[in-house]
Coordinates of C-alpha atoms in Angstrom, one line a residue:
Chain C
X1 CA 100.9 81.8 130.5
X2 CA 98.5 81.2 127.4
X3 CA 94.8 81.1 127.5
X4 CA 92.4 81.3 124.5
X5 CA 91.0 85.2 124.5
X6 CA 87.8 85.0 125.5
X7 CA 85.9 86.1 122.6
X8 CA 87.8 83.2 120.4
X9 CA 86.9 81.1 123.2
X10 CA 82.5 82.2 123.6
X11 CA 82.9 82.1 119.5
X12 CA 84.1 78.8 118.8
X13 CA 84.4 74.9 120.0
X14 CA 87.8 72.8 120.3
X15 CA 88.4 70.1 118.6
X16 CA 92.3 69.5 119.2
X17 CA 95.3 70.1 120.9
X18 CA 98.4 70.3 118.6
X19 CA 102.0 70.6 119.0
X20 CA 101.5 74.3 119.2
X21 CA 98.1 75.2 118.4
X22 CA 94.7 74.9 119.9
X23 CA 92.4 73.9 116.9
X24 CA 88.8 75.9 117.1
X25 CA 86.0 75.0 115.3
X26 CA 84.5 78.4 114.0
X27 CA 80.6 78.4 115.6
X28 CA 79.5 78.8 112.6
X29 CA 77.8 76.6 110.1
X30 CA 77.8 78.4 106.9
X31 CA 81.6 77.7 106.0
X32 CA 83.3 74.4 107.4
X33 CA 86.0 77.5 109.5
X34 CA 89.2 76.0 111.7
X35 CA 91.0 78.2 113.3
X36 CA 94.5 77.8 115.3
X37 CA 95.9 79.5 118.6
X38 CA 99.3 79.1 119.4
X39 CA 98.8 78.5 122.6
X40 CA 102.7 80.3 123.3
X41 CA 100.9 84.3 125.6
X42 CA 101.5 87.4 124.6
X43 CA 101.5 86.9 120.8
X44 CA 99.9 89.4 118.5
X45 CA 101.3 88.2 115.0
X46 CA 104.0 85.7 113.6
X47 CA 106.7 87.9 113.2
X48 CA 106.1 87.3 116.8
X49 CA 107.0 83.9 117.8
X50 CA 110.9 82.2 117.1
X51 CA 111.1 80.4 113.7
X52 CA 110.9 76.4 115.2
X53 CA 107.2 78.1 116.5
X54 CA 106.5 79.5 112.7
X55 CA 107.4 76.4 110.9
X56 CA 105.4 74.6 112.9
X57 CA 102.6 77.1 112.7
X58 CA 102.7 76.2 108.5
X59 CA 102.8 72.7 109.5
X60 CA 99.6 72.8 111.5
X61 CA 98.0 75.7 108.6
X62 CA 99.2 72.7 105.7
X63 CA 97.6 70.0 108.3
X64 CA 94.2 72.1 109.2
X65 CA 93.7 72.9 105.7
X66 CA 94.3 69.0 104.5
X67 CA 91.6 68.0 107.3
X68 CA 88.4 70.2 105.9
X69 CA 89.8 69.7 102.4
X70 CA 89.6 64.8 102.8
X71 CA 86.4 66.7 104.9
X72 CA 84.6 68.5 102.9
X73 CA 86.8 68.9 99.5
X74 CA 86.3 72.9 98.7
X75 CA 86.7 75.0 96.0
X76 CA 88.7 76.8 97.5
X77 CA 91.3 77.3 101.1
X78 CA 91.3 80.5 102.1
X79 CA 94.1 80.9 104.9
X80 CA 94.9 84.0 107.0
X81 CA 96.1 86.3 110.6
X82 CA 94.3 89.0 110.6
X83 CA 93.3 89.9 114.1
X84 CA 92.4 93.9 114.0
X85 CA 89.0 92.6 116.7
X86 CA 90.7 89.8 118.6
X87 CA 95.3 90.6 118.5
X88 CA 96.0 87.6 120.1
X89 CA 97.8 85.4 117.0
X90 CA 94.9 83.3 116.0
X91 CA 95.0 81.5 112.1
X92 CA 91.6 81.1 109.7
X93 CA 91.5 77.9 107.5
X94 CA 88.5 77.5 106.3
X95 CA 86.9 75.6 103.0
X96 CA 85.2 77.4 100.7
X97 CA 82.4 77.4 98.2
X98 CA 81.7 78.9 95.7
X99 CA 77.8 78.7 96.4
X100 CA 78.6 79.5 99.9
X101 CA 76.6 82.9 101.5
X102 CA 79.5 85.6 101.1
X103 CA 81.7 83.8 98.0
X104 CA 84.0 85.3 96.0
X105 CA 84.3 87.8 99.1
X106 CA 86.0 87.5 102.5
X107 CA 83.5 85.8 105.4
X108 CA 85.2 88.0 107.5
X109 CA 80.6 90.6 108.6
X110 CA 78.9 89.4 105.4
X111 CA 76.6 87.4 107.2
X112 CA 75.7 87.1 111.4
X113 CA 77.2 83.4 112.6
X114 CA 74.6 80.6 112.6
X115 CA 76.1 78.3 115.4
X116 CA 75.0 75.1 114.9
X117 CA 72.8 72.3 116.4
X118 CA 75.0 70.7 119.1
X119 CA 74.5 67.7 116.7
X120 CA 75.9 69.0 113.9
X121 CA 79.3 70.0 116.6
X122 CA 79.4 66.2 117.7
X123 CA 79.0 65.2 114.1
X124 CA 82.1 68.0 112.4
X125 CA 83.8 66.6 115.6
X126 CA 84.0 62.9 114.8
X127 CA 84.7 64.0 110.8
X128 CA 87.5 65.6 112.1
X129 CA 88.9 63.3 114.6
X130 CA 88.9 60.8 111.4
X131 CA 90.2 63.2 108.5
X132 CA 93.2 64.4 111.3
X133 CA 93.9 61.0 111.0
Chain A
X1 CA 106.4 78.2 83.2
X2 CA 105.2 80.0 86.5
X3 CA 103.4 83.2 85.0
X4 CA 102.4 85.8 87.1
X5 CA 98.0 86.0 86.7
X6 CA 97.4 88.8 84.9
X7 CA 95.1 90.3 87.5
X8 CA 98.3 90.8 89.6
X9 CA 100.6 92.3 87.1
X10 CA 98.0 95.0 85.8
X11 CA 97.3 95.7 89.9
X12 CA 100.5 95.2 91.6
X13 CA 104.6 96.8 91.2
X14 CA 107.3 94.8 91.0
X15 CA 109.5 95.6 93.9
X16 CA 112.1 92.0 94.0
X17 CA 112.3 88.0 93.3
X18 CA 112.8 86.1 96.4
X19 CA 114.3 82.1 96.4
X20 CA 110.4 80.7 96.6
X21 CA 108.2 84.6 95.7
X22 CA 108.0 87.3 93.2
X23 CA 107.6 90.5 95.7
X24 CA 104.8 92.9 95.0
X25 CA 103.8 96.0 96.1
X26 CA 99.5 96.2 95.9
X27 CA 99.2 99.5 93.9
X28 CA 97.3 100.9 97.0
X29 CA 98.9 103.9 98.3
X30 CA 95.8 103.4 101.0
X31 CA 97.8 100.8 102.5
X32 CA 101.4 99.4 103.0
X33 CA 100.6 95.9 101.4
X34 CA 103.3 93.7 100.1
X35 CA 101.9 90.5 97.6
X36 CA 104.4 87.4 97.6
X37 CA 104.0 85.1 94.2
X38 CA 105.4 81.5 95.1
X39 CA 107.5 81.1 91.4
X40 CA 106.2 77.3 90.8
X41 CA 103.3 76.9 88.6
X42 CA 99.5 75.3 88.4
X43 CA 99.1 76.2 92.5
X44 CA 96.4 77.6 93.5
X45 CA 96.4 76.7 97.5
X46 CA 99.0 76.6 100.3
X47 CA 98.6 72.5 100.1
X48 CA 99.8 72.4 96.8
X49 CA 103.1 73.5 97.3
X50 CA 106.1 70.8 98.3
X51 CA 106.5 70.7 102.0
X52 CA 110.2 72.7 101.3
X53 CA 108.6 74.9 99.5
X54 CA 105.7 76.0 102.3
X55 CA 108.9 76.7 104.6
X56 CA 110.5 78.5 102.8
X57 CA 106.5 80.9 102.3
X58 CA 106.2 81.0 106.0
X59 CA 110.6 82.3 105.9
X60 CA 109.6 84.6 102.8
X61 CA 106.3 85.6 104.8
X62 CA 108.3 86.7 108.2
X63 CA 110.7 88.5 106.3
X64 CA 108.0 90.3 104.6
X65 CA 106.1 92.0 107.8
X66 CA 109.6 92.2 108.7
X67 CA 110.2 94.7 106.7
X68 CA 107.2 96.2 106.7
X69 CA 107.9 96.5 110.8
X70 CA 110.5 98.3 109.8
X71 CA 109.8 100.8 107.6
X72 CA 105.9 101.5 108.9
X73 CA 105.7 100.0 112.5
X74 CA 101.9 99.5 111.9
X75 CA 99.6 98.7 115.1
X76 CA 98.5 95.1 113.1
X77 CA 100.1 93.0 110.0
X78 CA 97.6 91.1 108.5
X79 CA 99.1 88.0 106.8
X80 CA 96.3 86.4 103.9
X81 CA 95.3 83.5 101.1
X82 CA 92.3 84.0 99.8
X83 CA 92.5 83.5 96.1
X84 CA 88.6 84.2 95.2
X85 CA 88.8 86.3 92.6
X86 CA 93.1 85.9 91.5
X87 CA 93.4 81.1 92.5
X88 CA 96.5 81.7 92.0
X89 CA 98.2 81.2 94.8
X90 CA 99.5 84.4 96.5
X91 CA 99.5 86.1 100.1
X92 CA 98.9 89.3 100.7
X93 CA 101.4 91.0 103.6
X94 CA 99.5 94.6 105.1
X95 CA 100.8 96.7 107.4
X96 CA 97.5 98.3 109.1
X97 CA 96.8 101.3 111.0
X98 CA 93.5 101.7 113.6
X99 CA 94.4 105.0 111.6
X100 CA 93.5 103.1 108.1
X101 CA 90.5 103.6 106.3
X102 CA 88.9 100.4 106.3
X103 CA 90.5 99.4 110.4
X104 CA 89.4 97.4 111.7
X105 CA 87.5 95.0 109.1
X106 CA 89.9 93.8 106.4
X107 CA 90.6 95.7 103.6
X108 CA 89.6 94.0 100.6
X109 CA 86.4 95.5 98.5
X110 CA 86.4 98.9 101.5
X111 CA 87.6 101.1 99.3
X112 CA 88.5 101.6 95.4
X113 CA 92.1 101.0 95.5
X114 CA 94.4 105.0 94.9
X115 CA 97.4 105.0 93.5
X116 CA 100.6 105.8 93.9
X117 CA 102.3 108.4 92.0
X118 CA 105.8 107.2 90.2
X119 CA 107.8 109.0 92.9
X120 CA 105.7 107.1 95.5
X121 CA 106.6 104.5 93.9
X122 CA 110.1 105.3 94.1
X123 CA 110.4 106.4 96.9
X124 CA 108.6 102.8 99.0
X125 CA 111.1 101.4 96.6
X126 CA 114.1 103.0 97.8
X127 CA 112.8 102.2 101.8
X128 CA 111.5 98.6 101.2
X129 CA 115.5 97.9 99.8
X130 CA 117.0 99.4 102.8
X131 CA 114.1 98.1 105.3
X132 CA 115.2 94.3 102.9
X133 CA 119.0 94.4 102.9

C-alpha cells in the first residue's frame, strides 16, 4: 500500500490527488514549488514505474508545469526527481524567477524554508484549483 | 534549425543521437552523468515540446537511466531539467553514489568538474554503447 514518506508529509500541504500522483505544495513561500508523488508503493526511481505510469508521470509533470505557468508566469521551470534525502520517488516542479533567493542556483539547500501563513496556503490552493481547471 | 548551446558543447562529449535527443556525456569524471538535449529549436522547458516529443523524452530518460544502471549500478538516479544557467532545454540523468563527492546534495555547483582523460572517454563510450544495445 502506498504511504507518503513522513518527511514529505511534514514539509508539504496536499493540494490534490491526480490519476497517478499526489500533488503537494512545498511549504516554502520563497518559491512556487509543487511536488508530485506517484502513489505506487516502494518506488525509488522513475525506471521503477511501469511504462504506462512513466507516461502518466510525464503528462502530470506537464500539467503541474502548466498550472504554475498560469498562476505565476515564471522565468523558468525546474523539474527534478532527485530523492537523495527522501528516497521515495517524488518529482519537484518549481517556478523560478531571476529575482528569487537562489537564482540561478538550484533551490535545494540554499535557504531554510519560509512557511506560508494559513491564509497564504488557502490562497495558493484556490488559485491552484482555478488554474488546474 | 537545432544547434547545441555552445556551453553544453564545451562541457560535454557527444555519445549518440537518439530519436529525439542528442545524448551527451558531461565531461566531469566525478559522476557518471548524461545529458539529453531534445533536438528541437528554441525550446526552454518541457512544456514547450509537443505531446509526442514529451512522451519520447520520457522514454529516452528511462533509456538513459537504464543504461547508467547497467553500467554502474548506482545507489540513486537523479533526473533534472533545470536550465537556469543554460536555458536550452536539457535533461540531466546522473548516477549517484553515497560515496560521491556531493552526496547527498545535488551535484550542481559543489565541485569544479574533473575532466576525463581521452582514454577514459573512449572507455565510457564503449561501455555506453554496449549497455545501450
